[in-house]
XYZ file of C-alpha atoms in Angstrom:
595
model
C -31.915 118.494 172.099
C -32.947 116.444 174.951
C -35.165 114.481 173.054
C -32.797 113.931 170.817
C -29.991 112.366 173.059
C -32.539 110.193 174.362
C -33.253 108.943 171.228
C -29.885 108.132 170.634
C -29.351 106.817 173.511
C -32.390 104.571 173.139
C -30.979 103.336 169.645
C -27.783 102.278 171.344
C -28.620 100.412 174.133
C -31.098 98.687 171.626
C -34.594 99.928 172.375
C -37.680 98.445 170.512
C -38.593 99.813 167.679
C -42.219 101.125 169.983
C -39.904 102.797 172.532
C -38.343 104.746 169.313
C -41.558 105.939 168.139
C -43.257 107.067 171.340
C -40.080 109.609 172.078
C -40.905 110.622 168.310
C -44.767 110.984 168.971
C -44.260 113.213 171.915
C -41.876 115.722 169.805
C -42.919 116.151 166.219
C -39.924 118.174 165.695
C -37.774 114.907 165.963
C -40.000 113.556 162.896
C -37.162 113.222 160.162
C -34.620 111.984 163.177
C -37.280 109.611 164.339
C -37.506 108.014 160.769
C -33.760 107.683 160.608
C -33.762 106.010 163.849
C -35.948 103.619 162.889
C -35.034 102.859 159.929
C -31.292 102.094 161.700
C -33.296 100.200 164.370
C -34.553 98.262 161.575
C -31.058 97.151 159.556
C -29.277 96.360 163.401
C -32.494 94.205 163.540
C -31.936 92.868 159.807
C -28.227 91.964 160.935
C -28.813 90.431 164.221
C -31.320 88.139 162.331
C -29.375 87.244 159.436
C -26.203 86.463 161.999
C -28.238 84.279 163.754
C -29.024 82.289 160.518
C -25.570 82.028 159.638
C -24.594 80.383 162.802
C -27.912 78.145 162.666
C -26.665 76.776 158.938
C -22.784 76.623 160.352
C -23.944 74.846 163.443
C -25.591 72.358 161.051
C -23.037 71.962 158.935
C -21.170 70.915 161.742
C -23.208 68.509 163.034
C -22.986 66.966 159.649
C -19.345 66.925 160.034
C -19.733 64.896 162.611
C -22.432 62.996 161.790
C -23.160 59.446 164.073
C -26.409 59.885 164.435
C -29.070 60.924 161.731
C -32.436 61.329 163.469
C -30.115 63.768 165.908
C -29.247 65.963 163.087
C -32.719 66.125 162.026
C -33.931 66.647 165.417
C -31.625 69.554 165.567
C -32.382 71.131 161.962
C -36.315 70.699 162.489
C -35.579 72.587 166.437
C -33.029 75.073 164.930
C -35.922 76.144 161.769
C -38.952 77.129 164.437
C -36.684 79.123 166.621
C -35.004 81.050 163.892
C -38.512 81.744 161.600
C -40.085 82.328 165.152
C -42.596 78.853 164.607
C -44.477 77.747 167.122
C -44.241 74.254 165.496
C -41.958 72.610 163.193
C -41.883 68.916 162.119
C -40.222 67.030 158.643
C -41.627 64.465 156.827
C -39.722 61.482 154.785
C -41.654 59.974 151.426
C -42.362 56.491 150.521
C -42.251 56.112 147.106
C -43.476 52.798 146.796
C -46.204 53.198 148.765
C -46.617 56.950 147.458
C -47.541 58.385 150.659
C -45.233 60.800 153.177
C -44.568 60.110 156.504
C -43.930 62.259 159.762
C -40.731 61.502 160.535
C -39.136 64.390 163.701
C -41.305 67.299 165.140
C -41.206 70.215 167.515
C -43.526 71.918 169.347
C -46.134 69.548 168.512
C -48.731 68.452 170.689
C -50.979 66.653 169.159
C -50.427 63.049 168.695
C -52.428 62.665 166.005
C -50.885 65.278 164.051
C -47.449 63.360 164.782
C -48.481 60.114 163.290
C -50.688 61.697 160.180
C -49.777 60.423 157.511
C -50.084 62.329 153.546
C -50.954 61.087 150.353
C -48.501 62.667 147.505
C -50.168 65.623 146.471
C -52.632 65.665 149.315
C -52.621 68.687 151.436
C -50.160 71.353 151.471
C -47.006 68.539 152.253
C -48.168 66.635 149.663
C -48.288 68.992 147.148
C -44.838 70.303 148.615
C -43.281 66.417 147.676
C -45.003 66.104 144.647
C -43.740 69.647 142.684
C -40.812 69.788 144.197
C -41.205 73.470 145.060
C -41.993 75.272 148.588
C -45.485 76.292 149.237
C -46.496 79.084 152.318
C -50.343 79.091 153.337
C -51.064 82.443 155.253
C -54.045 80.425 156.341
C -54.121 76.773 156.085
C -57.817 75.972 155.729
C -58.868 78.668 153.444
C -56.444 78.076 150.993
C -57.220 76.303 148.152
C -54.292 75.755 145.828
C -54.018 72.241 147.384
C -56.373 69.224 147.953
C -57.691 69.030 151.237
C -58.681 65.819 153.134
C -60.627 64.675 155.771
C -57.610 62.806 157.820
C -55.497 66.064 156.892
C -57.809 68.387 157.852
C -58.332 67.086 161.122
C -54.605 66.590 162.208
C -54.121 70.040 161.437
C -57.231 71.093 162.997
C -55.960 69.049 165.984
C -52.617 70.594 166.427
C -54.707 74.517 166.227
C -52.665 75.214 163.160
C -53.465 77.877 161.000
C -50.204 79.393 158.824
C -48.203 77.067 157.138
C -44.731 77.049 154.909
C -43.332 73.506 153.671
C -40.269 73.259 151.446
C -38.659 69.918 149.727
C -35.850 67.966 150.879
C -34.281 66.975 147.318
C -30.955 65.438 146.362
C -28.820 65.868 142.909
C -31.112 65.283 139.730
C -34.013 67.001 141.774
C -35.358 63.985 143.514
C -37.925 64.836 146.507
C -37.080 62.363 149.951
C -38.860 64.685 151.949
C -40.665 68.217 153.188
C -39.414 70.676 156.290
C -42.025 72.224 157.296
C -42.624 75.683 159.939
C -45.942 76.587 160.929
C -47.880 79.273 163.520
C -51.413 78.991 165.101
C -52.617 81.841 164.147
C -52.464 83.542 160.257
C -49.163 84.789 158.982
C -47.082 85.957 155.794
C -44.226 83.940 155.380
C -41.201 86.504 153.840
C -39.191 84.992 150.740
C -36.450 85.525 153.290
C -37.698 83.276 155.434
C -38.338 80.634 152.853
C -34.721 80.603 151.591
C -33.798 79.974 155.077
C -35.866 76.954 155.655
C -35.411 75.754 152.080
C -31.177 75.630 153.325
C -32.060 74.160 156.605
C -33.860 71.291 154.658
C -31.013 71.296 151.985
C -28.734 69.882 155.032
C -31.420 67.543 156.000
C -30.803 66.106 153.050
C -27.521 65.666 153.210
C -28.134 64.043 156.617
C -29.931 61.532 155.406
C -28.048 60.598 152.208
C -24.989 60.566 154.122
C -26.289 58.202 156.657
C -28.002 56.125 153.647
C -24.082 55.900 152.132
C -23.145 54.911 155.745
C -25.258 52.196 155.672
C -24.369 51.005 152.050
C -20.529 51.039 152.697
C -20.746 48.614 156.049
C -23.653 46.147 154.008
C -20.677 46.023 150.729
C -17.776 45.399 153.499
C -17.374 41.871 153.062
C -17.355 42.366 149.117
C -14.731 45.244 149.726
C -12.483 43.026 151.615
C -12.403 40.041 148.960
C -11.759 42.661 146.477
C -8.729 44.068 148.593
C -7.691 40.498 149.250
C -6.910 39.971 145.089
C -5.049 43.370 145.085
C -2.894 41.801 148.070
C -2.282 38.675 145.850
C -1.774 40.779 142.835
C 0.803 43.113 144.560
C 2.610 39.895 145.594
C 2.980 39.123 141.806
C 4.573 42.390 141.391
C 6.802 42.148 144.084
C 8.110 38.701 142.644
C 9.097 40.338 139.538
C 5.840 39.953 137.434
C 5.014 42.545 134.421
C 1.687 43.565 133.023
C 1.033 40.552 130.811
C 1.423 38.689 134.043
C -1.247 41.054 135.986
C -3.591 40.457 132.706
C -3.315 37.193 133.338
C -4.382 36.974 136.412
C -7.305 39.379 136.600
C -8.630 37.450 133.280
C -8.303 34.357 135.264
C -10.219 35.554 137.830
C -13.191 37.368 136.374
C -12.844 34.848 133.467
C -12.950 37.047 130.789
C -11.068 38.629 128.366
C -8.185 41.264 129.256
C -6.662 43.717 126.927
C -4.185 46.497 128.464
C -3.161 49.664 126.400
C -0.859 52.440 126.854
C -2.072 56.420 126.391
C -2.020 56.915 122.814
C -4.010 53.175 122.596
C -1.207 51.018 121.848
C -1.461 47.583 122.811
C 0.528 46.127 126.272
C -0.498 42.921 127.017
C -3.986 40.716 126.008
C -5.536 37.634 127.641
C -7.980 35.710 125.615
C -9.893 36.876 122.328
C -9.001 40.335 120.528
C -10.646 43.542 121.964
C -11.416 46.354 120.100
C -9.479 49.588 121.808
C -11.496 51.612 124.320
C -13.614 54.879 123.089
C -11.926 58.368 124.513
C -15.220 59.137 125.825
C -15.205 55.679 127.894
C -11.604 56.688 129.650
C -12.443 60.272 129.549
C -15.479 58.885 131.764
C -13.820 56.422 134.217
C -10.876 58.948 134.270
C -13.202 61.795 135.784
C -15.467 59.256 138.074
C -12.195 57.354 139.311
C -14.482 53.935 138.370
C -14.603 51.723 135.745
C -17.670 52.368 133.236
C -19.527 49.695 131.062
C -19.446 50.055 127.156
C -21.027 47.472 124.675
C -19.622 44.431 125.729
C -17.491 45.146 127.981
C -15.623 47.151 130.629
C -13.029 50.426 130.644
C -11.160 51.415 133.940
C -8.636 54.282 133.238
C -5.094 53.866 134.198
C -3.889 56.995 135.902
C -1.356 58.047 138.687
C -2.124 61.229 140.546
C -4.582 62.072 137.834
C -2.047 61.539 135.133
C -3.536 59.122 131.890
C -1.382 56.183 131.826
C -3.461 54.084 129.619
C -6.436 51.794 130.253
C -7.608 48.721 131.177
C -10.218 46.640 129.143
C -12.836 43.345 130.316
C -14.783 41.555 127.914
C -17.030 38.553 128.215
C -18.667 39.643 131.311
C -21.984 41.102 131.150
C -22.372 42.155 134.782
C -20.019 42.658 137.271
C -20.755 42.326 140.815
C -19.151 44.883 143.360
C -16.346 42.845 144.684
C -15.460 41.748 140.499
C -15.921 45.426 139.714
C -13.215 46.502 142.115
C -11.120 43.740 141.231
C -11.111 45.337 138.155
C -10.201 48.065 139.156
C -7.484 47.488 141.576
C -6.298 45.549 138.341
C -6.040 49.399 136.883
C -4.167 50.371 140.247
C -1.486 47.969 139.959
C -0.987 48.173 135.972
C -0.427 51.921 136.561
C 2.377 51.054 139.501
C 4.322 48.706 136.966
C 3.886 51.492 134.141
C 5.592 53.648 136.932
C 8.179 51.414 137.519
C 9.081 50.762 133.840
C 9.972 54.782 133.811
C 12.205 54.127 136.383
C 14.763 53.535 133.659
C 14.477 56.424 131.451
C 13.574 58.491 134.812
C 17.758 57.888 135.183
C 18.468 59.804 132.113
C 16.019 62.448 132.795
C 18.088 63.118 136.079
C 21.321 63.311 134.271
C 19.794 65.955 131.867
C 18.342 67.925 134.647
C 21.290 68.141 136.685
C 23.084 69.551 133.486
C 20.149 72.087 133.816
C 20.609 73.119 137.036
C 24.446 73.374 136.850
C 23.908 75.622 133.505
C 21.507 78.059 135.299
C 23.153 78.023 138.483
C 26.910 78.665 137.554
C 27.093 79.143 133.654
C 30.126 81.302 133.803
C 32.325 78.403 136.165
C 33.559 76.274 133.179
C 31.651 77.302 129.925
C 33.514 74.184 127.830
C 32.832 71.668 130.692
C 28.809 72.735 130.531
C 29.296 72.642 126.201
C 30.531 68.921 126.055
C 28.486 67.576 128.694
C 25.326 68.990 126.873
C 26.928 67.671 123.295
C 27.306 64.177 125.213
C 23.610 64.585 125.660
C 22.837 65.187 121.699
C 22.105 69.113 122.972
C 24.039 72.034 121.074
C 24.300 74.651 123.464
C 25.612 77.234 120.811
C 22.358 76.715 118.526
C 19.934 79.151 119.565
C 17.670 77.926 122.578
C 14.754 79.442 124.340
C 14.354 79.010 127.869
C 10.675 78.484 129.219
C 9.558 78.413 133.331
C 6.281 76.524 133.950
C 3.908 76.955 136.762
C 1.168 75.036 138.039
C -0.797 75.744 141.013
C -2.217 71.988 142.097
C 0.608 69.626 140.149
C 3.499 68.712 142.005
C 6.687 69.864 139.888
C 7.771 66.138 139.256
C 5.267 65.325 137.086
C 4.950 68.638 135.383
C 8.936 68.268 134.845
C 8.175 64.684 133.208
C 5.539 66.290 130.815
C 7.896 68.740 130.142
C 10.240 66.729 129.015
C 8.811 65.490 126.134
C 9.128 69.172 124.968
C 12.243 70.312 125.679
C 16.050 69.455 124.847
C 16.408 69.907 128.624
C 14.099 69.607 131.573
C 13.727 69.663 135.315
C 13.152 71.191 138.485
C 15.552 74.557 139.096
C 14.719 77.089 141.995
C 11.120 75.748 143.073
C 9.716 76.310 139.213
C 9.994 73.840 136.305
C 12.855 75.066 133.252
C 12.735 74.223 129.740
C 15.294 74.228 127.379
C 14.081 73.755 124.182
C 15.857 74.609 120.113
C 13.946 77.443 118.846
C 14.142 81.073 117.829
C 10.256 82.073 118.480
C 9.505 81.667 122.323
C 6.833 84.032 121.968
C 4.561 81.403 120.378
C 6.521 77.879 121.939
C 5.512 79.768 124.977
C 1.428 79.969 124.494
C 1.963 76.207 122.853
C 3.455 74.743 125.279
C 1.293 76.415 127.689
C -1.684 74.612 126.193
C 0.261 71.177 125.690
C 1.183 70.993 129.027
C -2.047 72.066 130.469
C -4.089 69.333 128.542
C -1.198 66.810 129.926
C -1.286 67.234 133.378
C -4.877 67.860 133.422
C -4.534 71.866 135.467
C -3.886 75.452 134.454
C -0.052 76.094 133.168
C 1.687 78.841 133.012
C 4.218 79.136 131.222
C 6.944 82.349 130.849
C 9.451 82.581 128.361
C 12.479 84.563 127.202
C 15.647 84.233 124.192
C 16.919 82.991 121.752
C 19.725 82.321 123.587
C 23.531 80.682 122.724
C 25.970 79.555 124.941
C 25.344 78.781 129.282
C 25.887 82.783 129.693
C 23.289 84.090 127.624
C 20.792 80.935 128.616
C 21.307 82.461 132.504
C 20.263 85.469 131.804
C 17.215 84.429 129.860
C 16.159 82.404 132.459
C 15.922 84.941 134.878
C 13.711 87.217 132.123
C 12.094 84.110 131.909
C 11.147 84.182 135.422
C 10.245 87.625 135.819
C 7.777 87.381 132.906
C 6.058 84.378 134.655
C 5.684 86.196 138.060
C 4.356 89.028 135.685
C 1.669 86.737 134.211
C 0.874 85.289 137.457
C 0.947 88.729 139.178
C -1.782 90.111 136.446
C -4.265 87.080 136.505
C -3.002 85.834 133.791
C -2.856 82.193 134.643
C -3.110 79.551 131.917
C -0.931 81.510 129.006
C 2.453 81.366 128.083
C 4.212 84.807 127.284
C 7.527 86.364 126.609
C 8.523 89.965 127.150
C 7.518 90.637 123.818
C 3.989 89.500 124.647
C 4.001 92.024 127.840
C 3.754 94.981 126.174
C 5.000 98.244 128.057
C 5.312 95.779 131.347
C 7.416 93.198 129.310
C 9.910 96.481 128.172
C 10.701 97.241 131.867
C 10.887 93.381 132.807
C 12.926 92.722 129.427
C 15.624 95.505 130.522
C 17.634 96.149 133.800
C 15.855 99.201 134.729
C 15.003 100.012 138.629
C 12.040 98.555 138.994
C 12.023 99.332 142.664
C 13.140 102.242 141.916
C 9.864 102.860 139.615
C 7.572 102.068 142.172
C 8.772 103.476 144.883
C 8.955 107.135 142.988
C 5.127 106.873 142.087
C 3.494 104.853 144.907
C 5.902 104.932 147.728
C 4.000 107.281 149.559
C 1.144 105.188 149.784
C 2.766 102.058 150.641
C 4.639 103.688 153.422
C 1.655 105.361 154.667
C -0.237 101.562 154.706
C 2.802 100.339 156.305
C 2.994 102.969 159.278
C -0.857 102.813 159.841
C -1.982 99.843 158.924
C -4.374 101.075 156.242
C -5.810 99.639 153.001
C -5.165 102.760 151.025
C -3.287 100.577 148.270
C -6.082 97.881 148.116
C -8.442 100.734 147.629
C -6.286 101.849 144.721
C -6.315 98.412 143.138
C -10.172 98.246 143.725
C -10.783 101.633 142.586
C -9.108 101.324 138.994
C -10.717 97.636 138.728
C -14.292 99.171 138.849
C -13.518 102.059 136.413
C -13.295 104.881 138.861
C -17.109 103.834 139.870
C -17.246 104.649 143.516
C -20.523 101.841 144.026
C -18.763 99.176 142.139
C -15.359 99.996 144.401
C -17.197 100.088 147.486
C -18.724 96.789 146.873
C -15.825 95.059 146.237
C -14.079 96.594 149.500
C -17.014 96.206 151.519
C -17.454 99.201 153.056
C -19.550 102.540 152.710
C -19.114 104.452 150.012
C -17.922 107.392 152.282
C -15.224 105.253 153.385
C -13.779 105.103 149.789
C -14.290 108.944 149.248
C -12.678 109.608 152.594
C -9.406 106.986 151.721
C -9.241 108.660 147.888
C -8.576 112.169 150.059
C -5.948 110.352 151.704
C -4.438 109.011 148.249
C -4.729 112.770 146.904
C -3.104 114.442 149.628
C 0.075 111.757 149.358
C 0.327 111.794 145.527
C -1.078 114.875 144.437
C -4.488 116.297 143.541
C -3.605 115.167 139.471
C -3.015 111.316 140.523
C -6.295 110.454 138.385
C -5.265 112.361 135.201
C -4.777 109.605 132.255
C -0.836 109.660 132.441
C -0.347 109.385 136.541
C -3.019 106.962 136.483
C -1.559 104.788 133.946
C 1.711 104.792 135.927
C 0.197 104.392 139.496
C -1.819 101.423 137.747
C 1.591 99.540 136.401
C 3.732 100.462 139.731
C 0.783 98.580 141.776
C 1.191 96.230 139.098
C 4.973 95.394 139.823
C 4.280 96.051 143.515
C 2.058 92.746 143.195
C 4.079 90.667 141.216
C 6.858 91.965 143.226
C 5.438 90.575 146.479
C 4.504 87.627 145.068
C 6.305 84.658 145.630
């Protein structure tokens, strides 16, 4: 027993992994214990290392963050690989690819100075070979290996610096281009672990990113004088709008300019304004293009720059008779596209009027239908809107579009439209929302470019009835957004058993409370996770692995939490028909909470 204690005791004040075995060498008895205590000795070990690389790669990326100085994030990535892969040297290299050679470019732990000023051929030597393939290479032994070609200028830097073991790994940017190799390497023979190699291989993935960032750096303050003619047009441009001017009169100007031909269209293709000869109407593919770069792209003979605002397709703008643009024309051009999409803006501003009218009908309908039912019926008829025809009421929800523009797509679907209670509300003639609900789902979602959701309840007639569809309305969109169901459009029809309860005024709270409520309380008095557990345990099946994987913790920890569940809902809570209930209370629960 004493033995035993003091091999505990050594495990927890962190003992070497020697000190462990001796106390198991002098009592054989302690053999299996011994094993165990290694093999824990071992995983603290595995932790501690892998912690240690974490805060290596965040520390990088943080330098990068702040990134003045290049060579002093190199210095500090080439430093930060020997100490974590235990090098005694580590050093990076930079390729020239006209010359076709690789460079030295930081090291550490070097101290030979012809080592730091060799210089590789591409494919020469184990760096070479490294910048050539564009994959890491590990030598256990440097000069008996003979996967690579060895030279004599090679051989004796290496031979120079003592080195014996080592790994090199590229430094490549998008489209698998090589700029580089990080190397680690040990004077004396040594495995390198595929651990290790993934470690140096992200170490010299934010090298990379070091030097193409300070490469853009460079790039943006040689183009600044460019940049600032180019801003100096879209000051002269926004003066013309400010005096009144239109798009024909930004056309002309930009053609005037770049002295070419300018042809502006609207979003279905329809022709704005044109300066100069006729233009064929852009491709889809060339706006689809600029529209996802945020640039204007070159077509045969000639140039497309999307017209957009916030990422909503306006229209485009079109430049022929110019072959090549230089970078201050090019964003001319493109400012061109800026200001055409602020005077498209401002021409909604007029029918923008009406839409506010319409939607403050809306709101007054939803928020006090029963206060003058006539009143709401005449304003609506004043509108061209029938209340008394059967209407279905719609809710759509997107996560990244501000409810403005979603409201203005909507409106080109509905009777009514606008912003009510933090959500945008349809009102739109039909006597199917089931479907209108997954269509307009879709429409919207191509629209505004993001996932829509959209929930749905009716028919309904009259501003009574259209109230209380609304508020199904919203209960089936929490409901879709509560099950993952982001990106459809539903009614309660489409919610099976769930849509019955949300379609009806039964207790909902009262439902879950009767068949979770002891777990929830429990959570809420101890601060457990025994309802996350739940929702992770029915996710994987029942499988206890799976579940434990997604809580992240040990699989006795789930067995010990489903005693817990047992003892506060009964041993039969996993029989089909309490599971199926526990599974649609934590179901309401969540969409419950949600906001």
């Amino acid at each position: 027993m004493h033995d035993l204690l003091r091999l505990l005791d050594l495990l927890a004040t962190g003992a070497s992994s020697e000190q462990l075995a001796e106390v198991g060498a002098a009592n054989p008895e302690l053999g299996k214990a011994t094993e165990l205590a290694l093999r824990v000795h071992a995983t603290l070990s595995g932790h501690r290392r892998r912690e240690a690389e974490l805060a290596a790669l965040f520390d990088t990326a943080s330098d990068l963050a702040r990134l003045r100085d290049p060579d002093a994030v190199l210095r500090s990535i080439v430093r930060r690989a020997r100490t974590l892969l235990g090098a005694d040297v580590s050093y990076l290299s930079l390729n020239d690819e006209a010359a076709g050679l690789t460079n030295m470019r930081v090291t550490d732990g070097c101290v030979s100075q012809l080592f730091k000023e060799v210089v590789l051929g591409m494919g020469d030597g184990l760096g070479g070979l490294v910048a050539q393939t564009a994959r890491p290479y590990a030598s256990r032994d440097y000069f008996f290996d003979s996967r690579f070609r060895h030279t004599g200028p090679i051989d004796d830097a290496v031979r120079d610096e003592g080195l014996a073991a080592i790994l090199g790994v590229p430094l490549s940017l998008g489209g698998g281009k090589v700029i580089g190799v990080l190397y680690a390497a040990d004077r004396t023979p040594r495995e390198f672990s595929p651990d290790e190699v993934a470690l140096l291989s992200s170490l010299a993935d934010h090298a990379a990113i070091a030097l193409d960032n300070a490469r853009l750096l460079a790039e943006i303050s040689s183009h600044s004088a460019a940049m600032q003619r180019a801003e100096d047009a879209h000051d002269r441009l926004m003066d013309l709008v400010l005096r009144g001017g239109d798009v024909p009169d930004v056309a002309g100007a930009v053609a005037d300019v770049l002295h070419g031909s300018i042809g502006v269209y609207d979003a279905e293709g329809g022709e704005l304004a044109r300066v100069g000869e006729a233009l064929p109407k852009p491709s889809s593919a060339a706006i689809a293009a600029s529209r996802a770069t945020g640039r204007s792209v070159a077509t045969a003979g000639s140039w497309v720059c999307a017209v957009q605002a916030g990422g909503e397709p306006l229209g485009s703008i079109v430049l022929s008779g110019r072959e090549r643009l230089v970078d201050a024309d090019r964003r001319l051009f493109e400012r061109a596209a800026v200001v055409t999409a602020l005077l498209l803006m401002l021409r909604r501003s007029v029918a923008k009027a009406e839409d506010e009218v319409r939607g403050e009908l809306l709101n007054d309908l939803l928020t006090a239908p029963g206060r003058n039912p006539a009143a709401l019926l005449a304003r609506a008829e004043r509108l061209g809107v029938d209340l008394t025809e059967p209407h279905a009421v719609l809710i759509a929800h997107a996560e990244n579009v501000s409810r403005t523009r979603l409201a203005m797509a909507a409106a080109r679907h509905a009777a009514l439209a606008g912003n009510h209670a933090d959500e945008v509300v349809l009102l739109v003639r039909a006597e199917d929302p089931e479907s209108l609900s997954r269509r307009v789902a879709a429409q919207l979602g191509s629209t505004v470019d993001d996932v829509v959701t959209v929930g749905a309840a009716g028919p309904a007639r009259g501003p009574s009835a259209i109230g209380q569809a609304h508020a199904e309305a919203l209960r089936c969109l929490r409901a879709l957004l509560a099950l993952g169901r982001a990106g459809e459009g539903a009614s309660a029809t489409g919610l099976g058993f769930l849509g019955v309860l949300l379609g009806d005024r039964a207790d909902l709270n009262g439902f879950v409370r009767r068949t979770v409520g002891p777990v929830l309380d429990y959570d809420t008095r101890r601060g457990t996770e025994l309802t996350h557990t739940l929702d992770a345990y029915f996710a994987a099946g029942g499988n206890l692995t799976r579940a434990k994987d997604a809580l992240h913790v040990h699989v006795n920890t789930v067995v010990q939490r489903l005693d817990r569940i047992s003892s506060l809902l009964g041993e039969d809570w996993q029989a089909p028909s309490r599971a199926l209930e526990i599974q649609l209370a934590l179901q309401l629960h969540r969409m419950r909470s949600s906001p």
